[in-house]
PDB file of C-alpha atoms in Angstrom:
ATOM      1  CA  MET A 138     -74.302 -43.958  47.615  1.00 95.00           C
ATOM      2  CA  LEU A 139     -71.213 -42.382  49.142  1.00 98.00           C
ATOM      3  CA  ASN A 140     -71.102 -38.661  49.778  1.00 98.00           C
ATOM      4  CA  TRP A 141     -68.582 -36.875  47.590  1.00 98.00           C
ATOM      5  CA  ILE A 142     -67.145 -33.432  46.927  1.00 98.00           C
ATOM      6  CA  SER A 143     -66.745 -32.627  43.234  1.00 97.00           C
ATOM      7  CA  HIS A 144     -64.225 -30.125  41.926  1.00 96.00           C
ATOM      8  CA  PRO A 145     -65.221 -29.340  38.318  1.00 93.00           C
ATOM      9  CA  PRO A 146     -62.446 -29.010  35.742  1.00 90.00           C
ATOM     10  CA  ALA A 147     -61.118 -25.574  34.881  1.00 83.00           C
ATOM     11  CA  PRO A 148     -62.436 -24.029  31.647  1.00 86.00           C
ATOM     12  CA  GLY A 149     -60.552 -25.437  28.707  1.00 79.00           C
ATOM     13  CA  ALA A 150     -59.333 -28.520  30.594  1.00 76.00           C
ATOM     14  CA  ALA A 151     -58.504 -31.551  28.494  1.00 74.00           C
ATOM     15  CA  ASP A 152     -61.099 -34.239  27.838  1.00 85.00           C
ATOM     16  CA  VAL A 153     -59.596 -36.799  30.216  1.00 92.00           C
ATOM     17  CA  PRO A 154     -61.131 -39.194  32.753  1.00 95.00           C
ATOM     18  CA  PRO A 155     -62.100 -37.712  36.116  1.00 97.00           C
ATOM     19  CA  LEU A 156     -59.967 -38.460  39.165  1.00 98.00           C
ATOM     20  CA  LEU A 157     -61.550 -40.216  42.150  1.00 98.00           C
ATOM     21  CA  ILE A 158     -59.803 -39.821  45.525  1.00 98.00           C
ATOM     22  CA  ALA A 159     -60.345 -42.317  48.372  1.00 98.00           C
ATOM     23  CA  HIS A 160     -59.065 -41.252  51.821  1.00 98.00           C
ATOM     24  CA  GLY A 161     -57.603 -43.392  54.578  1.00 97.00           C
ATOM     25  CA  LEU A 162     -58.934 -44.609  57.908  1.00 97.00           C
ATOM     26  CA  TYR A 163     -60.502 -41.851  60.064  1.00 97.00           C
ATOM     27  CA  GLY A 164     -60.216 -39.391  57.143  1.00 97.00           C
ATOM     28  CA  SER A 165     -62.715 -37.661  54.891  1.00 97.00           C
ATOM     29  CA  ALA A 166     -63.082 -36.031  51.489  1.00 97.00           C
ATOM     30  CA  ARG A 167     -62.442 -32.654  53.106  1.00 95.00           C
ATOM     31  CA  ASN A 168     -58.899 -33.720  54.063  1.00 94.00           C
ATOM     32  CA  TRP A 169     -58.058 -33.750  50.340  1.00 97.00           C
ATOM     33  CA  GLY A 170     -59.582 -30.386  49.494  1.00 95.00           C
ATOM     34  CA  VAL A 171     -56.402 -28.487  48.591  1.00 96.00           C
ATOM     35  CA  ILE A 172     -54.864 -31.234  46.461  1.00 97.00           C
ATOM     36  CA  ALA A 173     -58.215 -31.994  44.792  1.00 97.00           C
ATOM     37  CA  LYS A 174     -58.739 -28.327  43.966  1.00 96.00           C
ATOM     38  CA  ARG A 175     -55.250 -27.953  42.497  1.00 96.00           C
ATOM     39  CA  LEU A 176     -55.545 -31.097  40.372  1.00 96.00           C
ATOM     40  CA  SER A 177     -58.908 -29.911  39.026  1.00 95.00           C
ATOM     41  CA  ASP A 178     -57.102 -27.434  36.771  1.00 93.00           C
ATOM     42  CA  GLN A 179     -56.851 -30.297  34.260  1.00 92.00           C
ATOM     43  CA  ARG A 180     -59.725 -32.667  35.089  1.00 95.00           C
ATOM     44  CA  GLN A 181     -62.777 -33.165  37.266  1.00 96.00           C
ATOM     45  CA  VAL A 182     -61.716 -34.372  40.716  1.00 97.00           C
ATOM     46  CA  VAL A 183     -64.143 -36.197  42.996  1.00 98.00           C
ATOM     47  CA  ALA A 184     -63.147 -36.867  46.611  1.00 98.00           C
ATOM     48  CA  VAL A 185     -65.401 -39.304  48.453  1.00 98.00           C
ATOM     49  CA  ASP A 186     -66.250 -39.929  52.080  1.00 98.00           C
ATOM     50  CA  MET A 187     -65.727 -43.662  52.487  1.00 98.00           C
ATOM     51  CA  ARG A 188     -68.508 -45.642  54.164  1.00 98.00           C
ATOM     52  CA  ASN A 189     -68.711 -45.017  57.928  1.00 98.00           C
ATOM     53  CA  HIS A 190     -66.788 -41.747  57.479  1.00 98.00           C
ATOM     54  CA  GLY A 191     -67.773 -38.112  56.961  1.00 98.00           C
ATOM     55  CA  GLN A 192     -71.237 -37.608  55.477  1.00 97.00           C
ATOM     56  CA  SER A 193     -71.470 -41.086  53.928  1.00 98.00           C
ATOM     57  CA  PRO A 194     -73.873 -43.760  55.180  1.00 98.00           C
ATOM     58  CA  TRP A 195     -73.072 -45.804  58.246  1.00 98.00           C
ATOM     59  CA  THR A 196     -73.275 -49.377  57.064  1.00 97.00           C
ATOM     60  CA  THR A 197     -71.723 -52.778  57.640  1.00 96.00           C
ATOM     61  CA  PRO A 198     -69.560 -54.597  56.926  1.00 97.00           C
ATOM     62  CA  HIS A 199     -66.536 -52.304  56.617  1.00 98.00           C
ATOM     63  CA  ARG A 200     -64.541 -54.552  54.289  1.00 98.00           C
ATOM     64  CA  TYR A 201     -62.648 -54.003  51.067  1.00 98.00           C
ATOM     65  CA  ALA A 202     -65.005 -55.793  48.687  1.00 98.00           C
ATOM     66  CA  GLU A 203     -67.877 -53.574  49.805  1.00 98.00           C
ATOM     67  CA  MET A 204     -65.697 -50.442  49.823  1.00 98.00           C
ATOM     68  CA  ALA A 205     -64.600 -51.251  46.262  1.00 98.00           C
ATOM     69  CA  ASP A 206     -68.213 -51.658  45.179  1.00 98.00           C
ATOM     70  CA  ASP A 207     -69.012 -48.271  46.768  1.00 98.00           C
ATOM     71  CA  LEU A 208     -66.294 -46.645  44.650  1.00 98.00           C
ATOM     72  CA  ALA A 209     -67.523 -48.411  41.508  1.00 98.00           C
ATOM     73  CA  GLU A 210     -70.999 -47.001  42.115  1.00 98.00           C
ATOM     74  CA  VAL A 211     -69.607 -43.470  42.318  1.00 98.00           C
ATOM     75  CA  ILE A 212     -67.569 -43.955  39.138  1.00 98.00           C
ATOM     76  CA  GLY A 213     -70.724 -45.176  37.418  1.00 98.00           C
ATOM     77  CA  ALA A 214     -72.400 -41.921  38.397  1.00 97.00           C
ATOM     78  CA  ILE A 215     -69.588 -39.703  37.049  1.00 95.00           C
ATOM     79  CA  GLY A 216     -69.101 -41.311  33.665  1.00 95.00           C
ATOM     80  CA  GLY A 217     -68.207 -44.960  34.120  1.00 96.00           C
ATOM     81  CA  ARG A 218     -64.406 -44.752  34.064  1.00 97.00           C
ATOM     82  CA  ALA A 219     -61.951 -42.785  36.200  1.00 98.00           C
ATOM     83  CA  ASP A 220     -58.391 -42.450  37.353  1.00 98.00           C
ATOM     84  CA  VAL A 221     -58.279 -43.508  41.000  1.00 98.00           C
ATOM     85  CA  LEU A 222     -56.051 -42.321  43.847  1.00 98.00           C
ATOM     86  CA  GLY A 223     -56.274 -44.001  47.239  1.00 98.00           C
ATOM     87  CA  HIS A 224     -54.260 -43.493  50.421  1.00 98.00           C
ATOM     88  CA  SER A 225     -53.776 -46.176  53.083  1.00 97.00           C
ATOM     89  CA  MET A 226     -57.217 -47.802  53.674  1.00 98.00           C
ATOM     90  CA  GLY A 227     -58.436 -45.932  50.592  1.00 98.00           C
ATOM     91  CA  GLY A 228     -55.483 -47.347  48.672  1.00 98.00           C
ATOM     92  CA  LYS A 229     -56.512 -50.886  49.574  1.00 98.00           C
ATOM     93  CA  ALA A 230     -60.080 -50.099  48.534  1.00 98.00           C
ATOM     94  CA  ALA A 231     -58.748 -48.670  45.253  1.00 98.00           C
ATOM     95  CA  MET A 232     -56.743 -51.840  44.613  1.00 98.00           C
ATOM     96  CA  MET A 233     -59.826 -53.974  45.233  1.00 98.00           C
ATOM     97  CA  LEU A 234     -61.791 -51.696  42.917  1.00 98.00           C
ATOM     98  CA  ALA A 235     -59.306 -52.358  40.104  1.00 98.00           C
ATOM     99  CA  LEU A 236     -59.371 -56.106  40.775  1.00 98.00           C
ATOM    100  CA  ARG A 237     -63.199 -56.328  40.984  1.00 97.00           C
ATOM    101  CA  HIS A 238     -64.226 -53.614  38.500  1.00 98.00           C
ATOM    102  CA  GLY A 239     -61.223 -53.350  36.217  1.00 97.00           C
ATOM    103  CA  ALA A 240     -63.015 -51.587  33.369  1.00 98.00           C
ATOM    104  CA  ALA A 241     -63.960 -48.720  35.690  1.00 98.00           C
ATOM    105  CA  VAL A 242     -60.319 -47.812  36.413  1.00 98.00           C
ATOM    106  CA  ASN A 243     -58.125 -45.960  33.935  1.00 98.00           C
ATOM    107  CA  ARG A 244     -54.967 -45.287  35.957  1.00 98.00           C
ATOM    108  CA  LEU A 245     -54.355 -46.238  39.583  1.00 98.00           C
ATOM    109  CA  VAL A 246     -52.299 -44.423  42.230  1.00 98.00           C
ATOM    110  CA  VAL A 247     -51.815 -46.248  45.538  1.00 98.00           C
ATOM    111  CA  ALA A 248     -50.356 -44.009  48.238  1.00 98.00           C
ATOM    112  CA  ASP A 249     -48.213 -45.661  50.922  1.00 98.00           C
ATOM    113  CA  ILE A 250     -49.933 -49.017  51.290  1.00 98.00           C
ATOM    114  CA  ALA A 251     -49.564 -52.532  49.917  1.00 98.00           C
ATOM    115  CA  PRO A 252     -52.009 -55.441  49.371  1.00 98.00           C
ATOM    116  CA  VAL A 253     -50.760 -57.237  52.478  1.00 97.00           C
ATOM    117  CA  PRO A 254     -51.877 -57.616  56.107  1.00 96.00           C
ATOM    118  CA  TYR A 255     -50.363 -55.250  58.664  1.00 96.00           C
ATOM    119  CA  GLY A 256     -49.645 -56.078  62.273  1.00 90.00           C
ATOM    120  CA  HIS A 257     -50.120 -52.708  63.953  1.00 84.00           C
ATOM    121  CA  SER A 258     -53.483 -51.940  65.523  1.00 86.00           C
ATOM    122  CA  GLN A 259     -55.526 -48.775  65.165  1.00 90.00           C
ATOM    123  CA  MET A 260     -57.850 -49.677  68.035  1.00 94.00           C
ATOM    124  CA  GLN A 261     -56.123 -47.335  70.489  1.00 95.00           C
ATOM    125  CA  PHE A 262     -57.391 -44.380  68.493  1.00 96.00           C
ATOM    126  CA  ILE A 263     -60.975 -45.660  68.504  1.00 97.00           C
ATOM    127  CA  GLU A 264     -60.726 -46.101  72.272  1.00 97.00           C
ATOM    128  CA  ALA A 265     -59.349 -42.562  72.613  1.00 97.00           C
ATOM    129  CA  MET A 266     -62.170 -41.045  70.553  1.00 98.00           C
ATOM    130  CA  ARG A 267     -64.733 -43.058  72.512  1.00 97.00           C
ATOM    131  CA  ALA A 268     -63.222 -41.720  75.737  1.00 97.00           C
ATOM    132  CA  VAL A 269     -63.737 -38.061  74.810  1.00 97.00           C
ATOM    133  CA  ASP A 270     -66.603 -36.580  76.852  1.00 97.00           C
ATOM    134  CA  LEU A 271     -68.397 -34.874  73.974  1.00 97.00           C
ATOM    135  CA  SER A 272     -70.945 -33.276  76.290  1.00 95.00           C
ATOM    136  CA  THR A 273     -68.212 -30.911  77.487  1.00 96.00           C
ATOM    137  CA  VAL A 274     -66.855 -30.080  74.022  1.00 97.00           C
ATOM    138  CA  GLU A 275     -67.732 -26.631  72.662  1.00 95.00           C
ATOM    139  CA  LYS A 276     -64.875 -26.258  70.161  1.00 96.00           C
ATOM    140  CA  ARG A 277     -62.351 -28.538  68.487  1.00 96.00           C
ATOM    141  CA  SER A 278     -59.585 -27.516  70.878  1.00 96.00           C
ATOM    142  CA  ASP A 279     -61.634 -28.908  73.782  1.00 97.00           C
ATOM    143  CA  ALA A 280     -61.616 -32.332  72.172  1.00 97.00           C
ATOM    144  CA  GLU A 281     -57.946 -31.991  71.231  1.00 97.00           C
ATOM    145  CA  ALA A 282     -57.092 -31.299  74.885  1.00 97.00           C
ATOM    146  CA  GLN A 283     -58.900 -34.466  75.961  1.00 97.00           C
ATOM    147  CA  LEU A 284     -57.155 -36.495  73.241  1.00 97.00           C
ATOM    148  CA  ALA A 285     -53.808 -35.054  74.359  1.00 97.00           C
ATOM    149  CA  ALA A 286     -54.511 -36.190  77.923  1.00 96.00           C
ATOM    150  CA  LEU A 287     -55.157 -39.658  76.500  1.00 96.00           C
ATOM    151  CA  GLY A 288     -51.720 -39.709  74.884  1.00 95.00           C
ATOM    152  CA  VAL A 289     -52.710 -38.964  71.273  1.00 95.00           C
ATOM    153  CA  ASP A 290     -50.030 -37.247  69.196  1.00 93.00           C
ATOM    154  CA  ARG A 291     -50.647 -33.557  68.413  1.00 92.00           C
ATOM    155  CA  ALA A 292     -50.907 -34.037  64.638  1.00 89.00           C
ATOM    156  CA  LEU A 293     -53.436 -36.835  65.099  1.00 93.00           C
ATOM    157  CA  GLN A 294     -55.483 -34.734  67.530  1.00 95.00           C
ATOM    158  CA  SER A 295     -56.050 -32.189  64.770  1.00 93.00           C
ATOM    159  CA  PHE A 296     -56.702 -34.905  62.193  1.00 94.00           C
ATOM    160  CA  PHE A 297     -59.287 -36.743  64.297  1.00 96.00           C
ATOM    161  CA  THR A 298     -61.177 -33.620  65.306  1.00 96.00           C
ATOM    162  CA  GLN A 299     -61.763 -32.773  61.652  1.00 95.00           C
ATOM    163  CA  SER A 300     -64.343 -35.577  61.919  1.00 97.00           C
ATOM    164  CA  LEU A 301     -66.070 -33.998  64.914  1.00 97.00           C
ATOM    165  CA  ASP A 302     -69.598 -32.679  64.521  1.00 96.00           C
ATOM    166  CA  LEU A 303     -69.580 -29.922  67.139  1.00 96.00           C
ATOM    167  CA  LYS A 304     -73.225 -29.000  66.681  1.00 95.00           C
ATOM    168  CA  GLU A 305     -74.483 -32.551  67.186  1.00 96.00           C
ATOM    169  CA  LYS A 306     -71.694 -33.433  69.647  1.00 96.00           C
ATOM    170  CA  ARG A 307     -70.802 -36.647  67.866  1.00 97.00           C
ATOM    171  CA  TRP A 308     -68.080 -38.166  65.725  1.00 98.00           C
ATOM    172  CA  ARG A 309     -68.678 -38.387  61.981  1.00 98.00           C
ATOM    173  CA  LEU A 310     -67.080 -41.812  62.213  1.00 98.00           C
ATOM    174  CA  ASN A 311     -68.928 -45.060  62.852  1.00 98.00           C
ATOM    175  CA  LEU A 312     -66.494 -46.143  65.550  1.00 98.00           C
ATOM    176  CA  ASP A 313     -68.442 -49.316  66.331  1.00 97.00           C
ATOM    177  CA  ALA A 314     -68.357 -50.544  62.717  1.00 98.00           C
ATOM    178  CA  LEU A 315     -64.684 -49.656  62.340  1.00 98.00           C
ATOM    179  CA  ALA A 316     -63.838 -51.476  65.560  1.00 97.00           C
ATOM    180  CA  ALA A 317     -65.845 -54.546  64.566  1.00 97.00           C
ATOM    181  CA  ASP A 318     -63.964 -54.909  61.272  1.00 97.00           C
ATOM    182  CA  MET A 319     -60.542 -53.620  62.367  1.00 97.00           C
ATOM    183  CA  ASP A 320     -58.898 -56.960  61.558  1.00 96.00           C
ATOM    184  CA  GLU A 321     -60.319 -56.757  58.037  1.00 97.00           C
ATOM    185  CA  ILE A 322     -59.166 -53.143  57.636  1.00 97.00           C
ATOM    186  CA  LEU A 323     -55.603 -54.045  58.607  1.00 97.00           C
ATOM    187  CA  SER A 324     -55.585 -57.106  56.360  1.00 97.00           C
ATOM    188  CA  PHE A 325     -56.158 -57.565  52.627  1.00 98.00           C
ATOM    189  CA  PRO A 326     -58.392 -60.217  51.033  1.00 96.00           C
ATOM    190  CA  GLN A 327     -56.817 -63.274  49.439  1.00 94.00           C
ATOM    191  CA  VAL A 328     -57.762 -62.515  45.863  1.00 94.00           C
ATOM    192  CA  GLU A 329     -57.021 -64.207  42.569  1.00 89.00           C
ATOM    193  CA  GLY A 330     -56.507 -62.540  39.231  1.00 93.00           C
ATOM    194  CA  HIS A 331     -54.760 -59.304  38.375  1.00 97.00           C
ATOM    195  CA  TRP A 332     -55.272 -55.864  36.871  1.00 98.00           C
ATOM    196  CA  ASP A 333     -53.045 -54.945  33.948  1.00 98.00           C
ATOM    197  CA  GLY A 334     -53.544 -51.188  33.877  1.00 98.00           C
ATOM    198  CA  ALA A 335     -50.989 -48.508  34.707  1.00 98.00           C
ATOM    199  CA  ALA A 336     -50.436 -48.405  38.471  1.00 98.00           C
ATOM    200  CA  LEU A 337     -48.165 -46.202  40.575  1.00 98.00           C
ATOM    201  CA  PHE A 338     -47.272 -47.248  44.098  1.00 98.00           C
ATOM    202  CA  LEU A 339     -46.101 -44.025  45.723  1.00 98.00           C
ATOM    203  CA  SER A 340     -44.651 -44.216  49.211  1.00 97.00           C
ATOM    204  CA  GLY A 341     -42.818 -42.007  51.685  1.00 97.00           C
ATOM    205  CA  SER A 342     -39.096 -42.588  52.106  1.00 97.00           C
ATOM    206  CA  GLU A 343     -39.519 -42.446  55.901  1.00 96.00           C
ATOM    207  CA  SER A 344     -42.481 -44.872  55.942  1.00 96.00           C
ATOM    208  CA  ASP A 345     -42.243 -48.644  56.360  1.00 94.00           C
ATOM    209  CA  TYR A 346     -45.681 -49.407  54.935  1.00 96.00           C
ATOM    210  CA  VAL A 347     -44.375 -50.512  51.517  1.00 96.00           C
ATOM    211  CA  LYS A 348     -41.343 -52.721  52.111  1.00 95.00           C
ATOM    212  CA  PRO A 349     -39.225 -54.199  49.286  1.00 95.00           C
ATOM    213  CA  GLU A 350     -40.420 -57.689  50.200  1.00 96.00           C
ATOM    214  CA  TYR A 351     -43.998 -56.649  49.364  1.00 97.00           C
ATOM    215  CA  ARG A 352     -43.151 -55.940  45.731  1.00 97.00           C
ATOM    216  CA  PRO A 353     -43.568 -59.526  44.425  1.00 97.00           C
ATOM    217  CA  ARG A 354     -47.172 -59.638  45.712  1.00 97.00           C
ATOM    218  CA  ILE A 355     -47.845 -56.193  44.281  1.00 98.00           C
ATOM    219  CA  ARG A 356     -46.554 -57.317  40.888  1.00 98.00           C
ATOM    220  CA  GLU A 357     -48.654 -60.500  41.005  1.00 97.00           C
ATOM    221  CA  LEU A 358     -51.806 -58.418  41.292  1.00 98.00           C
ATOM    222  CA  PHE A 359     -50.602 -55.380  39.314  1.00 98.00           C
ATOM    223  CA  PRO A 360     -48.095 -56.558  36.670  1.00 98.00           C
ATOM    224  CA  ASN A 361     -47.564 -53.027  35.334  1.00 98.00           C
ATOM    225  CA  ALA A 362     -46.904 -51.473  38.744  1.00 98.00           C
ATOM    226  CA  ARG A 363     -44.323 -48.731  39.000  1.00 97.00           C
ATOM    227  CA  PHE A 364     -42.772 -47.606  42.270  1.00 98.00           C
ATOM    228  CA  ALA A 365     -41.746 -44.158  43.488  1.00 97.00           C
ATOM    229  CA  ARG A 366     -40.783 -42.658  46.843  1.00 97.00           C
ATOM    230  CA  LEU A 367     -41.171 -39.119  48.136  1.00 97.00           C
ATOM    231  CA  SER A 368     -37.998 -38.069  49.910  1.00 96.00           C
ATOM    232  CA  GLY A 369     -38.481 -36.995  53.508  1.00 96.00           C
ATOM    233  CA  ALA A 370     -42.123 -38.061  53.704  1.00 96.00           C
ATOM    234  CA  GLY A 371     -43.725 -40.560  56.049  1.00 95.00           C
ATOM    235  CA  HIS A 372     -47.060 -42.371  55.811  1.00 95.00           C
ATOM    236  CA  TRP A 373     -48.985 -39.072  55.508  1.00 93.00           C
ATOM    237  CA  LEU A 374     -46.988 -38.167  52.413  1.00 95.00           C
ATOM    238  CA  HIS A 375     -49.724 -36.050  50.819  1.00 95.00           C
ATOM    239  CA  ALA A 376     -49.933 -33.873  53.939  1.00 93.00           C
ATOM    240  CA  GLU A 377     -46.186 -33.749  54.619  1.00 93.00           C
ATOM    241  CA  LYS A 378     -45.033 -33.093  51.042  1.00 96.00           C
ATOM    242  CA  PRO A 379     -48.182 -31.813  49.276  1.00 95.00           C
ATOM    243  CA  ARG A 380     -46.505 -30.088  46.328  1.00 96.00           C
ATOM    244  CA  GLU A 381     -44.162 -32.984  45.603  1.00 97.00           C
ATOM    245  CA  PHE A 382     -47.054 -35.415  45.976  1.00 98.00           C
ATOM    246  CA  GLU A 383     -49.217 -33.396  43.620  1.00 97.00           C
ATOM    247  CA  ALA A 384     -46.452 -33.098  41.023  1.00 97.00           C
ATOM    248  CA  THR A 385     -45.755 -36.842  41.061  1.00 98.00           C
ATOM    249  CA  VAL A 386     -49.430 -37.770  40.738  1.00 98.00           C
ATOM    250  CA  ARG A 387     -49.951 -35.209  37.990  1.00 97.00           C
ATOM    251  CA  ALA A 388     -46.982 -36.499  35.976  1.00 97.00           C
ATOM    252  CA  PHE A 389     -48.218 -40.099  36.243  1.00 98.00           C
ATOM    253  CA  LEU A 390     -51.803 -39.283  35.293  1.00 97.00           C
ATOM    254  CA  ASN A 391     -50.646 -37.253  32.295  1.00 94.00           C
ATOM    255  CA  ALA A 392     -48.068 -39.755  31.039  1.00 90.00           C
TER     256      ALA A 392
END
């Protein structure tokens, strides 16, 4: 089963479904710690490490059907039904979860991603992480300096090195598995059927990941989808506008 970090509800919190959070590619449950903690004032919040990330098992394949089944297993362990929030790759996994295990999902929040294939590659980042000489790394800044020399943006240097195990001198990312299924990660399965629950597709106003022309496909799969945009935010909307992101998610979950 996936590793997860559970934030228990505050005393006196309402009897509502827990919230499951699924991070994006190269992320981890720890990335969501502040938002998860703040949202736990009203409900249990469980942030998972997706397969091949963080402390979760390294296993193949790294595809959305299997990722969705991983999430369903966690929901089964925390009560059988949950609100689900997923960002980017985690958002695609959350969509597949709703389509494959609809009864397990109460409300669905999909952050800055659509159920469509994307053309940009993420392989350059795997190659950069593979190129870091971990034998010379004593602290995160050592790895960040090497990533900088390889042309990796400063914000991404910090993000990637959150998945660095300094003691063991290794990445907490199964780079080989992620590379092998990169085409699958960037795509989305051709699925039939739909999920009729309440779904919020929340995107950043400065991001091009959820274009207007994607809305018909979203509505085919999620007929009750609603759309919202966070002003001034890009793809990493939860990190760039954390309070606005939190407020929007909270309002939707409590509606």
